[in-house]
CSV table of C-alpha atoms in Angstrom, one decimal:
chain,number,residue,atom,x,y,z
A,1438,MET,CA,0.0,0.0,0.0
A,1439,HIS,CA,1.2,3.5,-0.7
A,1440,GLU,CA,0.9,4.4,3.0
A,1441,TYR,CA,4.3,2.9,3.5
A,1442,SER,CA,5.9,5.2,1.0
A,1443,ILE,CA,4.1,8.2,2.5
A,1444,ILE,CA,5.5,7.3,6.0
A,1445,GLN,CA,9.0,7.0,4.5
A,1446,ALA,CA,8.6,10.5,3.1
A,1447,LEU,CA,7.3,11.7,6.4
A,1448,ILE,CA,10.2,10.2,8.4
A,1449,GLY,CA,12.6,11.6,5.9
A,1450,ARG,CA,11.3,15.1,6.4
A,1451,VAL,CA,11.2,14.8,10.2
A,1452,THR,CA,14.7,13.4,10.3
A,1453,GLU,CA,15.9,16.4,8.2
A,1454,ALA,CA,14.3,18.8,10.6
A,1455,ALA,CA,15.7,17.0,13.6
A,1456,GLU,CA,19.2,17.0,12.2
A,1457,GLN,CA,19.1,20.7,11.5
A,1458,ARG,CA,18.5,21.2,15.3
A,1459,GLN,CA,20.7,18.4,16.5
A,1460,ALA,CA,17.7,16.7,18.1
A,1461,THR,CA,18.3,13.5,19.8
A,1462,ARG,CA,14.8,12.1,19.8
A,1463,ILE,CA,11.4,12.8,18.3
A,1464,HIS,CA,8.7,13.0,20.8
A,1465,ARG,CA,5.6,13.5,18.7
A,1466,ILE,CA,4.7,14.1,15.0
A,1467,THR,CA,1.4,15.7,14.2
A,1468,VAL,CA,-0.1,15.3,10.7
A,1469,ARG,CA,-3.3,16.4,9.1
A,1470,ILE,CA,-5.1,14.0,6.7
A,1471,GLY,CA,-8.2,14.9,4.8
A,1472,GLU,CA,-11.0,12.5,4.1
A,1473,LEU,CA,-10.4,12.8,0.4
A,1474,ALA,CA,-6.6,12.8,0.5
A,1475,GLY,CA,-6.5,9.2,-0.7
A,1476,VAL,CA,-4.7,8.0,2.4
A,1477,ASP,CA,-6.2,5.7,5.1
A,1478,ALA,CA,-5.3,7.1,8.5
A,1479,ASP,CA,-5.4,3.7,10.3
A,1480,LEU,CA,-3.1,2.2,7.7
A,1481,LEU,CA,-0.8,5.2,8.1
A,1482,SER,CA,-0.6,4.5,11.8
A,1483,SER,CA,0.2,0.9,11.2
A,1484,ALA,CA,2.8,1.7,8.6
A,1485,PHE,CA,4.4,4.2,11.0
A,1486,GLU,CA,4.7,1.5,13.7
A,1487,LEU,CA,6.4,-0.8,11.2
A,1488,VAL,CA,8.7,1.6,9.4
A,1489,ARG,CA,10.1,3.8,12.2
A,1490,GLY,CA,12.4,1.1,13.4
A,1491,HIS,CA,15.5,2.3,15.2
A,1492,SER,CA,15.4,5.8,13.7
A,1493,LEU,CA,15.1,9.1,15.6
A,1494,CYS,CA,11.4,8.4,15.5
A,1495,ALA,CA,11.6,5.0,17.2
A,1496,GLU,CA,9.6,6.2,20.2
A,1497,ALA,CA,7.7,9.0,18.6
A,1498,GLU,CA,3.9,9.2,18.8
A,1499,LEU,CA,2.1,9.9,15.6
A,1500,THR,CA,-0.9,12.2,16.0
A,1501,ILE,CA,-3.3,12.2,13.0
A,1502,ASN,CA,-5.8,15.0,12.8
A,1503,ARG,CA,-8.5,14.1,10.3
A,1504,VAL,CA,-10.3,16.7,8.2
A,1505,ALA,CA,-13.8,16.1,6.9
A,1506,ALA,CA,-14.6,16.9,3.3
A,1507,ARG,CA,-16.2,20.3,2.8
A,1508,TRP,CA,-17.7,21.6,-0.4
A,1509,ASP,CA,-18.6,25.2,-1.0
A,1510,CYS,CA,-19.3,27.7,-3.8
A,1511,ALA,CA,-16.2,29.7,-5.0
A,1512,ALA,CA,-18.5,32.5,-6.0
A,1513,CYS,CA,-20.8,33.1,-3.0
A,1514,GLY,CA,-19.2,30.9,-0.3
A,1515,ARG,CA,-22.3,28.9,0.4
A,1516,VAL,CA,-21.7,25.5,1.9
A,1517,ILE,CA,-22.9,22.7,-0.4
A,1518,GLU,CA,-24.0,19.5,1.2
A,1519,ALA,CA,-22.2,16.4,-0.1
A,1520,ALA,CA,-25.5,15.0,-1.5
A,1521,MET,CA,-25.5,15.6,-5.2
A,1522,PRO,CA,-25.5,17.7,-7.2
A,1523,LEU,CA,-22.1,19.2,-6.6
A,1524,CYS,CA,-23.4,22.6,-7.8
A,1525,CYS,CA,-24.3,25.8,-6.0
A,1526,PRO,CA,-28.1,26.2,-6.0
A,1527,THR,CA,-27.7,30.0,-5.9
A,1528,CYS,CA,-25.0,30.6,-8.5
A,1529,ASP,CA,-25.1,27.4,-10.6
A,1530,GLU,CA,-21.3,27.2,-10.2
A,1531,PRO,CA,-19.6,23.9,-9.8
A,1532,ALA,CA,-18.8,23.1,-6.1
A,1533,ARG,CA,-15.3,23.6,-4.8
A,1534,LEU,CA,-13.6,21.3,-2.3
A,1535,SER,CA,-12.5,23.8,0.3
A,1536,ALA,CA,-11.3,21.2,2.9
A,1537,GLY,CA,-10.7,17.4,2.9
A,1538,ASP,CA,-7.7,16.7,0.6
A,1539,GLU,CA,-4.9,17.7,3.0
A,1540,MET,CA,-1.9,15.5,3.6
A,1541,TYR,CA,0.3,17.8,5.8
A,1542,LEU,CA,3.1,17.5,8.3
A,1543,ASP,CA,2.0,20.2,10.7
A,1544,ARG,CA,4.3,19.9,13.8
A,1545,ILE,CA,7.2,18.0,15.2
A,1546,GLU,CA,8.0,17.9,18.9
A,1547,MET,CA,11.7,17.0,19.3
A,1548,GLU,CA,14.2,16.7,22.1
A,1549,VAL,CA,17.1,19.0,21.7
A,1550,PRO,CA,20.0,19.3,24.1
A,1551,ASP,CA,19.8,22.3,26.4
A,1552,VAL,CA,22.5,24.8,25.5
B,787,MET,CA,24.8,20.5,28.0
B,788,CYS,CA,23.6,22.8,30.8
B,789,ASP,CA,26.2,25.4,31.6
B,790,THR,CA,25.4,25.5,35.3
B,791,CYS,CA,25.8,21.9,36.4
B,792,GLY,CA,26.6,20.0,33.2
B,793,CYS,CA,23.5,17.8,33.8
B,794,GLY,CA,22.9,17.3,30.0
B,795,ASP,CA,19.1,18.0,30.3
B,796,THR,CA,17.2,18.2,27.1
B,797,GLU,CA,14.1,20.1,26.3
B,798,ILE,CA,11.2,19.3,24.1
B,799,VAL,CA,11.0,21.9,21.3
B,800,PRO,CA,7.9,22.2,19.1
B,801,VAL,CA,8.6,22.9,15.5
B,802,ASP,CA,5.8,24.1,13.2
B,803,VAL,CA,6.3,22.8,9.7
B,804,ARG,CA,2.9,22.9,7.8
B,805,GLU,CA,4.3,21.3,4.7
B,806,ARG,CA,2.8,18.7,2.4
B,807,ILE,CA,4.1,15.3,3.4
B,808,LEU,CA,4.8,14.5,-0.3
B,809,SER,CA,6.6,17.9,-0.9
B,810,HIS,CA,9.6,16.1,-2.3
B,811,ASN,CA,7.4,14.4,-4.9
B,812,ASP,CA,5.6,17.7,-5.5
B,813,HIS,CA,9.0,19.5,-6.3
B,814,GLN,CA,10.1,16.7,-8.6
B,815,ALA,CA,6.6,16.8,-10.3
B,816,ALA,CA,6.9,20.6,-10.7
B,817,HIS,CA,10.3,20.1,-12.3
B,818,ASN,CA,8.8,17.5,-14.7
B,819,ARG,CA,6.0,19.9,-15.5
B,820,GLN,CA,8.4,22.7,-16.4
B,821,HIS,CA,10.2,20.4,-18.8
B,822,PHE,CA,7.0,19.3,-20.5
B,823,VAL,CA,5.7,22.9,-20.8
B,824,ALA,CA,9.0,24.2,-22.1
B,825,GLY,CA,9.2,21.4,-24.6
B,826,GLY,CA,5.6,22.0,-25.8
B,827,VAL,CA,4.6,18.4,-24.9
B,828,LEU,CA,1.2,17.5,-23.6
B,829,ALA,CA,1.8,15.0,-20.7
B,830,ILE,CA,-1.1,12.8,-19.8
B,831,ASN,CA,-1.3,10.7,-16.6
B,832,LEU,CA,-3.5,7.8,-17.8
B,833,MET,CA,-4.9,5.7,-15.0
B,834,GLY,CA,-7.4,2.9,-14.5
B,835,SER,CA,-8.0,-0.5,-13.0
B,836,PRO,CA,-5.9,-3.4,-14.4
B,837,GLY,CA,-7.7,-4.4,-17.6
B,838,ALA,CA,-9.7,-1.2,-18.0
B,839,GLY,CA,-8.2,-0.8,-21.5
B,840,LYS,CA,-5.5,1.8,-21.1
B,841,THR,CA,-3.0,0.2,-23.5
B,842,ALA,CA,-5.7,-0.6,-26.0
B,843,MET,CA,-6.8,3.1,-26.0
B,844,LEU,CA,-3.2,4.2,-26.7
B,845,GLU,CA,-3.0,1.7,-29.6
B,846,ALA,CA,-6.3,3.1,-31.0
B,847,THR,CA,-5.0,6.7,-30.5
B,848,ALA,CA,-1.9,5.8,-32.6
B,849,ARG,CA,-4.1,4.3,-35.3
B,850,ALA,CA,-6.3,7.5,-35.4
B,851,LEU,CA,-3.3,9.8,-35.5
B,852,PRO,CA,-0.8,8.2,-37.9
B,853,ASP,CA,1.1,11.4,-38.5
B,854,ALA,CA,1.5,12.4,-34.9
B,855,LYS,CA,4.6,11.7,-32.9
B,856,LEU,CA,3.4,10.0,-29.7
B,857,ALA,CA,5.5,8.8,-26.8
B,858,ALA,CA,4.7,6.7,-23.7
B,859,ILE,CA,6.1,5.6,-20.4
B,860,SER,CA,4.4,2.5,-19.2
B,861,GLY,CA,4.3,1.5,-15.5
B,862,ASP,CA,3.8,-2.1,-14.4
B,863,LEU,CA,4.9,-4.2,-11.5
B,864,ALA,CA,6.5,-6.6,-14.0
B,865,THR,CA,7.0,-7.3,-17.7
B,866,ASP,CA,7.4,-4.9,-20.6
B,867,HIS,CA,4.4,-6.2,-22.5
B,868,ASP,CA,2.7,-2.8,-22.7
B,869,GLU,CA,5.9,-1.2,-24.1
B,870,ALA,CA,6.1,-3.9,-26.8
B,871,ARG,CA,2.4,-3.4,-27.8
B,872,LEU,CA,2.9,0.4,-27.9
B,873,SER,CA,6.1,0.2,-29.9
B,874,HIS,CA,4.3,-2.1,-32.4
B,875,ALA,CA,1.6,0.5,-32.7
B,876,GLY,CA,4.1,3.2,-33.5
B,877,ILE,CA,4.4,4.9,-30.1
B,878,THR,CA,7.9,5.3,-28.8
B,879,ALA,CA,7.8,3.7,-25.4
B,880,ALA,CA,9.8,2.8,-22.3
B,881,THR,CA,8.8,0.7,-19.2
B,882,ILE,CA,9.1,1.5,-15.5
B,883,ASN,CA,8.9,-1.8,-13.5
B,884,THR,CA,8.0,-1.0,-10.0
B,885,ASP,CA,8.5,-4.5,-8.7
B,886,SER,CA,6.0,-4.3,-5.8
B,887,GLY,CA,5.3,-0.6,-6.0
B,888,CYS,CA,1.6,0.1,-6.6
B,889,HIS,CA,2.0,3.5,-8.2
B,890,LEU,CA,4.4,5.7,-10.2
B,891,ASP,CA,5.9,8.8,-8.6
B,892,ALA,CA,7.6,11.9,-10.1
B,893,GLU,CA,11.1,10.6,-9.5
B,894,LEU,CA,10.5,7.3,-11.3
B,895,VAL,CA,9.1,9.2,-14.3
B,896,HIS,CA,11.9,11.7,-14.3
B,897,ARG,CA,14.5,9.0,-14.5
B,898,ARG,CA,12.8,7.2,-17.3
B,899,LEU,CA,12.4,10.4,-19.4
B,900,HIS,CA,16.1,10.0,-20.2
B,901,ASP,CA,15.2,6.8,-22.2
B,902,VAL,CA,12.3,8.2,-24.3
B,903,PRO,CA,12.7,11.0,-27.0
B,904,TRP,CA,9.7,12.8,-25.4
B,905,ARG,CA,10.8,16.2,-26.7
B,906,ASP,CA,10.1,15.1,-30.2
B,907,ALA,CA,6.5,14.1,-29.3
B,908,SER,CA,3.3,16.1,-29.3
B,909,VAL,CA,1.8,13.9,-26.5
B,910,LEU,CA,3.6,11.9,-23.8
B,911,PHE,CA,1.3,9.3,-22.2
B,912,ILE,CA,2.3,8.2,-18.8
B,913,GLU,CA,0.4,4.9,-18.4
B,914,ASN,CA,0.2,4.4,-14.7
B,915,VAL,CA,0.2,1.1,-12.8
B,916,GLY,CA,-3.3,-0.5,-13.1
B,917,ASN,CA,-4.8,0.6,-9.8
B,918,LEU,CA,-7.6,3.0,-8.8
B,919,VAL,CA,-6.3,3.8,-5.3
B,920,CYS,CA,-2.6,4.6,-5.0
B,921,PRO,CA,-1.8,6.5,-8.2
B,922,ALA,CA,-4.3,9.2,-7.3
B,923,VAL,CA,-2.0,10.5,-4.6
B,924,TYR,CA,1.1,11.2,-6.6
B,925,ASP,CA,1.6,14.2,-8.9
B,926,LEU,CA,3.8,13.2,-11.8
B,927,GLY,CA,4.0,16.6,-13.5
B,928,GLN,CA,1.2,15.8,-16.0
B,929,ALA,CA,-1.0,18.5,-17.7
B,930,ALA,CA,-4.1,16.3,-17.2
B,931,ASN,CA,-5.4,13.2,-15.5
B,932,VAL,CA,-7.4,10.8,-17.7
B,933,VAL,CA,-9.0,7.8,-16.1
B,934,ALA,CA,-10.0,4.8,-18.1
B,935,LEU,CA,-13.1,3.1,-16.7
B,936,SER,CA,-14.6,0.1,-18.6
B,937,VAL,CA,-18.3,-0.7,-18.9
B,938,THR,CA,-17.5,-4.1,-17.4
B,939,GLU,CA,-16.6,-2.5,-14.0
B,940,GLY,CA,-20.2,-1.8,-13.0
B,941,VAL,CA,-22.0,1.5,-12.6
B,942,ASP,CA,-20.7,2.8,-9.3
B,943,LYS,CA,-16.9,2.8,-9.4
B,944,PRO,CA,-16.7,6.7,-9.3
B,945,GLU,CA,-18.6,6.7,-6.0
B,946,LYS,CA,-16.4,3.9,-4.7
B,947,TYR,CA,-13.2,5.7,-5.6
B,948,PRO,CA,-14.1,9.4,-5.0
B,949,VAL,CA,-10.4,10.5,-4.7
B,950,ARG,CA,-9.5,9.2,-8.1
B,951,PHE,CA,-12.6,10.3,-9.9
B,952,ARG,CA,-12.7,13.8,-8.3
B,953,ALA,CA,-9.3,14.5,-9.9
B,954,ALA,CA,-10.1,13.1,-13.3
B,955,ASP,CA,-10.1,15.8,-16.0
B,956,LEU,CA,-11.6,13.2,-18.4
B,957,VAL,CA,-13.0,9.8,-17.8
B,958,LEU,CA,-12.8,7.5,-20.8
B,959,LEU,CA,-15.7,5.0,-20.6
B,960,THR,CA,-14.1,2.1,-22.5
B,961,LYS,CA,-15.3,-1.0,-24.2
B,962,ILE,CA,-18.7,0.4,-25.1
B,963,ASP,CA,-18.9,-2.1,-27.9
B,964,LEU,CA,-19.7,-4.6,-25.1
B,965,LEU,CA,-22.8,-2.7,-23.9
B,966,PRO,CA,-25.3,-5.0,-25.7
B,967,HIS,CA,-24.0,-7.8,-23.6
B,968,LEU,CA,-24.3,-5.9,-20.3
B,969,PRO,CA,-28.0,-5.3,-19.6
B,970,GLY,CA,-27.5,-3.8,-16.2
B,971,ILE,CA,-25.1,-1.1,-17.4
B,972,SER,CA,-25.9,2.2,-18.9
B,973,VAL,CA,-23.8,5.2,-19.7
B,974,GLU,CA,-26.3,7.4,-17.9
B,975,ALA,CA,-26.0,5.5,-14.6
B,976,ILE,CA,-22.2,5.8,-14.8
B,977,ALA,CA,-22.4,9.5,-15.6
B,978,ALA,CA,-24.7,10.0,-12.6
B,979,SER,CA,-22.2,8.2,-10.3
B,980,LEU,CA,-19.4,10.4,-11.6
B,981,ALA,CA,-21.4,13.6,-11.0
B,982,LYS,CA,-21.7,12.6,-7.3
B,983,VAL,CA,-17.9,12.9,-6.8
B,984,ASN,CA,-16.8,15.3,-9.5
B,985,PRO,CA,-18.3,18.8,-9.8
B,986,GLN,CA,-17.2,19.1,-13.5
B,987,PRO,CA,-17.6,15.6,-14.8
B,988,ARG,CA,-16.5,14.8,-18.3
B,989,LEU,CA,-17.3,11.3,-19.5
B,990,LEU,CA,-16.4,10.1,-23.0
B,991,PRO,CA,-17.8,6.8,-24.1
B,992,VAL,CA,-15.2,5.1,-26.4
B,993,SER,CA,-14.4,1.7,-28.0
B,994,ALA,CA,-10.8,0.8,-29.1
B,995,VAL,CA,-12.3,-2.0,-31.1
B,996,SER,CA,-15.0,-0.2,-33.1
B,997,GLY,CA,-13.4,3.2,-33.1
B,998,GLU,CA,-16.5,4.9,-31.6
B,999,GLY,CA,-15.6,8.0,-29.7
B,1000,ILE,CA,-11.9,8.0,-30.7
B,1001,GLY,CA,-12.4,11.2,-32.8
B,1002,ALA,CA,-13.8,13.0,-29.8
B,1003,TRP,CA,-10.9,11.7,-27.7
B,1004,THR,CA,-8.3,13.0,-30.2
B,1005,ASP,CA,-10.2,16.3,-30.4
B,1006,TRP,CA,-10.0,16.6,-26.6
B,1007,LEU,CA,-6.2,15.9,-26.7
B,1008,ALA,CA,-5.8,18.6,-29.3
B,1009,SER,CA,-7.8,21.1,-27.2
B,1010,ARG,CA,-5.5,20.5,-24.3
B,1011,ARG,CA,-2.3,21.3,-26.2
């Protein structure tokens, strides 16, 4: 499943940020995954457990914030319910996905030596 | 190390990042995209289930455009069968074997570009691994996403795979020559399913066997250049 390659990309980026700050351990990684991102959050967690191995992330917690899909009208801002049609009843404009396809690394909490 | 007592205490530092997890792939895809645009080549990410008719559509495209220079990169877990079929049809092609990988990414495509004279082509087709799930997530640098969906796959695949079908610029409804043998299937029902997940649905019924719809398909390609 592609969740493994996504976790590899995530750990790569986290490791890069950690090395920039001479961090010794990653405490928590917070990500944001939209309902329509094409990634299964549970599979992502499982993949993280399997892939982190003996890296800086070995004891890190992965926090996944899920974002629900939200459709609205780009012209008038009206929220459009997910039931079809995906069209603004006021403006007749096609609906826009304003939330729900996110796949973001938001925050890393890392242990750095006191200077 | 703490200056006062040398205790070696550490502190937990929060770092806000707010970057896409696949930002490395995004950068490589943007790089690919720049190449294609600068070269005047229309790059198409062609996706669909295994057996949806992706390769057959490319063969039919080559037959319909005998004077066009077409190129293709074919992704599969194993074999170069698709490359062989495409070369036979007059499309300059190369294979990416992913071994167990379920999708193509921008880096794989970038590396294989060195083996295909894509700059001479008017259209470069990137035939993705047969899979409706994973390829949806990876930008390759394409100008457009085309999804091949065959009439033999039922009427509700768009609703079952909303991520893939929301991002489709065009859905090629393939194998329509088989419709007389599929009493439960209608183009209207499939179009309705697509409209539930894509606010600007474009569905083009085609047959690589009979040639129906191929003219509209090549017109669409011309309009995207």
